[in-house]
C-alpha cells in the first residue's frame, strides 16, 4: 500500500491542534483553582461540568474507535449482522440504568473515584483488589482502541505501527495535562451510498446478493448466548471509572442523571453511521472497486471494513475527514480510559493505601507518571499481541462479574462487609475462568448444558454462565456478609479472628472514617459504641465531605483521640 504524504500531514496537523487545545485547557484548569485541590480538579474537573459539554463528553466516552469499528464489523460479518451488533443498545441502556440508579447516590455523596465507596465500606485492601479488574478493563479497552485506530490509519500510511505509536503518543500527551476531548460527525455515509458499486441496502438487508443479509438472525439455540452477552454490555457498562468520572464531574446529582440520559441518546445516534457503513460493506460488489478481486471478509479484513469503505467508496478528502473523525473518537475515549486508570491508582492505591499524608502536588505528579506508564502499556498491548479484543472482552466480563455485583451491594444492600466482598470476588472470578474463553483458546473446566466443540477443537458454552457467575458473586457477598456478622456478634467466633476488622471493629474510629460519609448506610450514628480508636484520622482528609468529620471530632467519643496517635 502506497505511503500518502498528504494524508499523514493532515492527521499530524489534526493531532497538533488537539494537543494545543488540551494544553490551553490544562492551563485554564491550573489557574482557575487553588493549588490544594489540583488533583481533584484533574479527576473531576472542579465538579462544574454543564449539560451541553457534559452530554458531549459522556457520549464521547463510549463512542470510541472500538465502538465505531466494532459496530461496523458486526453488521458486515455474514454470520452476525445487525442482530448481533449489541453495543449501541446495550451501552445506551447501561447509561439509562446508570442515570436512574447509580449516578445520584454516587454524586450526592461527594466521591472522587468509583473505588471510593468500596474503600469506605470494605477497606483499602478490598479496594486494592477491585482496582485490578477495573485497571484491566481500562487498559485493554485503551489497547483495543489503539489497535482500531491503527487499522483505520493504515489506509493512509503503509506502516500501521508508526500510526499507532503516533496516535498513542499524542493521546498520552493530551491526557497528561488533564484534557477531555469531544466528538465529530461523519459525512462519509452519503458518498459511500451513492457509489455505483453499492447495491440498495434496503434490498440486501433481507435478501442475499453478495453475501447473507446484513440484518442477521438469532437462531433458537443462540438465544441464551445473545442474552448473556447483552446483559454483560447493559449491566457491565455501568461500573467503569470512565463513566463515573463524568458523573462525579457534574455540578449536581440531578445534572449527573440528565447527562447519563443525554449520553444514552447520543450513543444511539452515533451508532447510525457505523451501522450504515457495515451495511454498505455488505452490499458492495468489491470487484467494481480498486480493492478487487476479493472482498474484505475473504481477505480476513472484516475488522477493517470501516476504513476500507472510507478509502475505496468515498472521495479522498472525505476519507481523510472520516479518519479524522475516528481519531477524534479515539482521543475522547482513550484519554478517558487512561486518565481513569491513573486517577484510581493515584487516589485509591497510592494516596489512601500508602501515602495518606501525600501533598496534592505529589498526587498530581503520580497521576502524570502513571498516565505515561499506562499509555505506554496500552500501546505495547496494541502492538505486541493479536488478542487485544479478546483480552478487552474478558476484562469486560470481569467488570460485569466482579465489580457490578460489588457496586450493587456497597450502594444498596445494608450489612454487607469485607468477608462477603472477598467471597463474591473469588466465587465470581472462579466461575468465569472455569467457563473457558474461546477467543483466548482457554478450555473450560466446567461444562454447562449446551456446550459444543468448534472446528479448532475449543469448547464453547451456550449456557449463560457469565450471568450465573455475576449472580453467584452478588448472592455470595450478601450471604457470607450476614453469616460473618452473626458469627462474630454472637460470640461464636472470637474477635481476634476478625482479620479484616469488618465486624468486631466495625464501630472503631477507623471504620467510621470509611462509613460515615455514606448516607442511609447500614451503620447509624446512634449505634456507634465508644471504643478505643485503632488508627489516626488522616484518612478523613482525603474525602470531600469534611463537615461529617468535624461533627465526629466534637462528639464525646471523638475527644482525646490525639492521645492515641
PDB file of C-alpha atoms in Angstrom, residues 382-507:
ATOM      1  CA  UNK A 382      -1.867  -2.965  20.843  1.00  0.00           C
ATOM      2  CA  UNK A 383       1.427  -3.613  19.040  1.00  0.00           C
ATOM      3  CA  UNK A 384       2.636  -6.877  20.506  1.00  0.00           C
ATOM      4  CA  UNK A 385      -0.449  -9.028  20.907  1.00  0.00           C
ATOM      5  CA  UNK A 386      -3.044 -10.248  18.446  1.00  0.00           C
ATOM      6  CA  UNK A 387      -5.683 -10.943  21.108  1.00  0.00           C
ATOM      7  CA  UNK A 388      -6.365  -7.389  22.271  1.00  0.00           C
ATOM      8  CA  UNK A 389     -10.069  -7.610  21.515  1.00  0.00           C
ATOM      9  CA  UNK A 390     -10.299 -10.946  23.312  1.00  0.00           C
ATOM     10  CA  UNK A 391      -8.486  -9.580  26.352  1.00  0.00           C
ATOM     11  CA  UNK A 392     -10.689  -6.497  26.363  1.00  0.00           C
ATOM     12  CA  UNK A 393     -13.772  -8.712  26.141  1.00  0.00           C
ATOM     13  CA  UNK A 394     -12.540 -10.836  29.035  1.00  0.00           C
ATOM     14  CA  UNK A 395     -11.873  -7.690  31.074  1.00  0.00           C
ATOM     15  CA  UNK A 396     -15.419  -6.551  30.320  1.00  0.00           C
ATOM     16  CA  UNK A 397     -16.539  -9.894  31.696  1.00  0.00           C
ATOM     17  CA  UNK A 398     -14.587  -9.247  34.891  1.00  0.00           C
ATOM     18  CA  UNK A 399     -16.124  -5.794  35.267  1.00  0.00           C
ATOM     19  CA  UNK A 400     -19.590  -7.323  34.858  1.00  0.00           C
ATOM     20  CA  UNK A 401     -18.977 -10.361  37.048  1.00  0.00           C
ATOM     21  CA  UNK A 402     -16.787  -8.897  39.809  1.00  0.00           C
ATOM     22  CA  UNK A 403     -17.320  -5.139  40.098  1.00  0.00           C
ATOM     23  CA  UNK A 404     -21.012  -4.767  39.214  1.00  0.00           C
ATOM     24  CA  UNK A 405     -22.390  -7.038  41.993  1.00  0.00           C
ATOM     25  CA  UNK A 406     -19.992  -5.423  44.473  1.00  0.00           C
ATOM     26  CA  UNK A 407     -21.234  -1.984  43.455  1.00  0.00           C
ATOM     27  CA  UNK A 408     -24.828  -3.103  43.971  1.00  0.00           C
ATOM     28  CA  UNK A 409     -24.003  -4.345  47.445  1.00  0.00           C
ATOM     29  CA  UNK A 410     -21.942  -1.364  48.569  1.00  0.00           C
ATOM     30  CA  UNK A 411     -24.592   1.155  47.470  1.00  0.00           C
ATOM     31  CA  UNK A 412     -27.897  -0.585  48.082  1.00  0.00           C
ATOM     32  CA  UNK A 413     -27.538  -3.649  50.354  1.00  0.00           C
ATOM     33  CA  UNK A 414     -27.300  -2.942  54.077  1.00  0.00           C
ATOM     34  CA  UNK A 415     -24.989  -5.008  56.229  1.00  0.00           C
ATOM     35  CA  UNK A 416     -22.504  -6.268  53.640  1.00  0.00           C
ATOM     36  CA  UNK A 417     -18.879  -6.349  54.761  1.00  0.00           C
ATOM     37  CA  UNK A 418     -15.382  -7.257  53.624  1.00  0.00           C
ATOM     38  CA  UNK A 419     -15.843 -11.000  54.130  1.00  0.00           C
ATOM     39  CA  UNK A 420     -18.810 -11.063  51.788  1.00  0.00           C
ATOM     40  CA  UNK A 421     -16.983  -8.884  49.275  1.00  0.00           C
ATOM     41  CA  UNK A 422     -13.999 -11.255  49.191  1.00  0.00           C
ATOM     42  CA  UNK A 423     -16.279 -14.284  48.838  1.00  0.00           C
ATOM     43  CA  UNK A 424     -18.165 -12.653  45.986  1.00  0.00           C
ATOM     44  CA  UNK A 425     -14.927 -11.647  44.292  1.00  0.00           C
ATOM     45  CA  UNK A 426     -13.472 -15.160  44.424  1.00  0.00           C
ATOM     46  CA  UNK A 427     -16.652 -17.049  43.511  1.00  0.00           C
ATOM     47  CA  UNK A 428     -17.456 -14.862  40.525  1.00  0.00           C
ATOM     48  CA  UNK A 429     -13.897 -14.955  39.220  1.00  0.00           C
ATOM     49  CA  UNK A 430     -13.715 -18.741  39.658  1.00  0.00           C
ATOM     50  CA  UNK A 431     -16.922 -19.416  37.717  1.00  0.00           C
ATOM     51  CA  UNK A 432     -15.885 -17.067  34.913  1.00  0.00           C
ATOM     52  CA  UNK A 433     -12.410 -18.507  34.427  1.00  0.00           C
ATOM     53  CA  UNK A 434     -13.579 -22.130  34.638  1.00  0.00           C
ATOM     54  CA  UNK A 435     -16.206 -21.416  31.991  1.00  0.00           C
ATOM     55  CA  UNK A 436     -13.465 -21.004  29.380  1.00  0.00           C
ATOM     56  CA  UNK A 437     -12.913 -18.373  26.686  1.00  0.00           C
ATOM     57  CA  UNK A 438     -12.736 -19.495  23.039  1.00  0.00           C
ATOM     58  CA  UNK A 439     -11.107 -16.297  21.820  1.00  0.00           C
ATOM     59  CA  UNK A 440      -8.161 -16.891  24.152  1.00  0.00           C
ATOM     60  CA  UNK A 441      -8.125 -20.641  23.456  1.00  0.00           C
ATOM     61  CA  UNK A 442      -8.956 -21.184  27.127  1.00  0.00           C
ATOM     62  CA  UNK A 443     -10.637 -24.567  27.575  1.00  0.00           C
ATOM     63  CA  UNK A 444     -13.456 -24.753  30.162  1.00  0.00           C
ATOM     64  CA  UNK A 445     -13.172 -26.771  33.348  1.00  0.00           C
ATOM     65  CA  UNK A 446     -16.927 -26.678  33.961  1.00  0.00           C
ATOM     66  CA  UNK A 447     -19.134 -27.821  31.066  1.00  0.00           C
ATOM     67  CA  UNK A 448     -22.583 -26.284  31.199  1.00  0.00           C
ATOM     68  CA  UNK A 449     -25.611 -27.623  29.302  1.00  0.00           C
ATOM     69  CA  UNK A 450     -25.494 -26.887  25.570  1.00  0.00           C
ATOM     70  CA  UNK A 451     -21.718 -26.755  25.126  1.00  0.00           C
ATOM     71  CA  UNK A 452     -20.243 -27.639  21.730  1.00  0.00           C
ATOM     72  CA  UNK A 453     -16.846 -28.045  20.052  1.00  0.00           C
ATOM     73  CA  UNK A 454     -15.669 -25.586  17.419  1.00  0.00           C
ATOM     74  CA  UNK A 455     -13.583 -26.504  14.374  1.00  0.00           C
ATOM     75  CA  UNK A 456     -10.353 -25.558  16.164  1.00  0.00           C
ATOM     76  CA  UNK A 457     -11.106 -28.014  18.972  1.00  0.00           C
ATOM     77  CA  UNK A 458     -12.079 -25.340  21.523  1.00  0.00           C
ATOM     78  CA  UNK A 459     -15.218 -25.884  23.579  1.00  0.00           C
ATOM     79  CA  UNK A 460     -17.835 -23.120  23.574  1.00  0.00           C
ATOM     80  CA  UNK A 461     -20.683 -22.573  26.015  1.00  0.00           C
ATOM     81  CA  UNK A 462     -24.235 -21.670  25.048  1.00  0.00           C
ATOM     82  CA  UNK A 463     -25.377 -21.557  28.659  1.00  0.00           C
ATOM     83  CA  UNK A 464     -25.393 -18.002  30.121  1.00  0.00           C
ATOM     84  CA  UNK A 465     -22.660 -18.826  32.616  1.00  0.00           C
ATOM     85  CA  UNK A 466     -21.387 -15.230  32.774  1.00  0.00           C
ATOM     86  CA  UNK A 467     -24.680 -14.041  34.209  1.00  0.00           C
ATOM     87  CA  UNK A 468     -24.666 -17.058  36.512  1.00  0.00           C
ATOM     88  CA  UNK A 469     -21.204 -16.031  37.749  1.00  0.00           C
ATOM     89  CA  UNK A 470     -22.414 -12.468  38.335  1.00  0.00           C
ATOM     90  CA  UNK A 471     -25.455 -13.601  40.318  1.00  0.00           C
ATOM     91  CA  UNK A 472     -23.301 -16.014  42.318  1.00  0.00           C
ATOM     92  CA  UNK A 473     -20.910 -13.204  43.179  1.00  0.00           C
ATOM     93  CA  UNK A 474     -23.815 -10.982  44.242  1.00  0.00           C
ATOM     94  CA  UNK A 475     -25.502 -13.614  46.426  1.00  0.00           C
ATOM     95  CA  UNK A 476     -22.192 -14.769  47.913  1.00  0.00           C
ATOM     96  CA  UNK A 477     -21.454 -11.244  49.067  1.00  0.00           C
ATOM     97  CA  UNK A 478     -24.805 -10.945  50.835  1.00  0.00           C
ATOM     98  CA  UNK A 479     -24.863 -14.428  52.388  1.00  0.00           C
ATOM     99  CA  UNK A 480     -21.263 -14.516  53.623  1.00  0.00           C
ATOM    100  CA  UNK A 481     -21.564 -10.959  54.973  1.00  0.00           C
ATOM    101  CA  UNK A 482     -24.562 -11.852  57.152  1.00  0.00           C
ATOM    102  CA  UNK A 483     -23.037 -15.157  58.240  1.00  0.00           C
ATOM    103  CA  UNK A 484     -19.808 -13.442  59.304  1.00  0.00           C
ATOM    104  CA  UNK A 485     -21.756 -10.720  61.074  1.00  0.00           C
ATOM    105  CA  UNK A 486     -23.775 -13.305  63.017  1.00  0.00           C
ATOM    106  CA  UNK A 487     -20.765 -15.462  63.935  1.00  0.00           C
ATOM    107  CA  UNK A 488     -18.750 -12.576  65.353  1.00  0.00           C
ATOM    108  CA  UNK A 489     -21.564 -10.678  67.044  1.00  0.00           C
ATOM    109  CA  UNK A 490     -22.992 -13.819  68.653  1.00  0.00           C
ATOM    110  CA  UNK A 491     -19.585 -14.725  70.074  1.00  0.00           C
ATOM    111  CA  UNK A 492     -19.307 -17.956  68.076  1.00  0.00           C
ATOM    112  CA  UNK A 493     -16.021 -16.697  66.665  1.00  0.00           C
ATOM    113  CA  UNK A 494     -13.571 -14.767  68.878  1.00  0.00           C
ATOM    114  CA  UNK A 495     -12.794 -11.144  67.968  1.00  0.00           C
ATOM    115  CA  UNK A 496      -9.162 -11.961  67.220  1.00  0.00           C
ATOM    116  CA  UNK A 497     -10.284 -13.895  64.126  1.00  0.00           C
ATOM    117  CA  UNK A 498     -11.791 -10.760  62.606  1.00  0.00           C
ATOM    118  CA  UNK A 499      -8.726 -10.283  60.422  1.00  0.00           C
ATOM    119  CA  UNK A 500     -10.381  -7.665  58.195  1.00  0.00           C
ATOM    120  CA  UNK A 501     -11.736  -5.632  61.142  1.00  0.00           C
ATOM    121  CA  UNK A 502     -15.042  -5.799  59.301  1.00  0.00           C
ATOM    122  CA  UNK A 503     -17.410  -6.816  62.132  1.00  0.00           C
ATOM    123  CA  UNK A 504     -15.866  -6.597  65.610  1.00  0.00           C
ATOM    124  CA  UNK A 505     -14.030  -3.346  64.846  1.00  0.00           C
ATOM    125  CA  UNK A 506     -16.838  -2.082  62.660  1.00  0.00           C
ATOM    126  CA  UNK A 507     -17.592   0.743  65.112  1.00  0.00           C
TER     127      UNK A 507
END
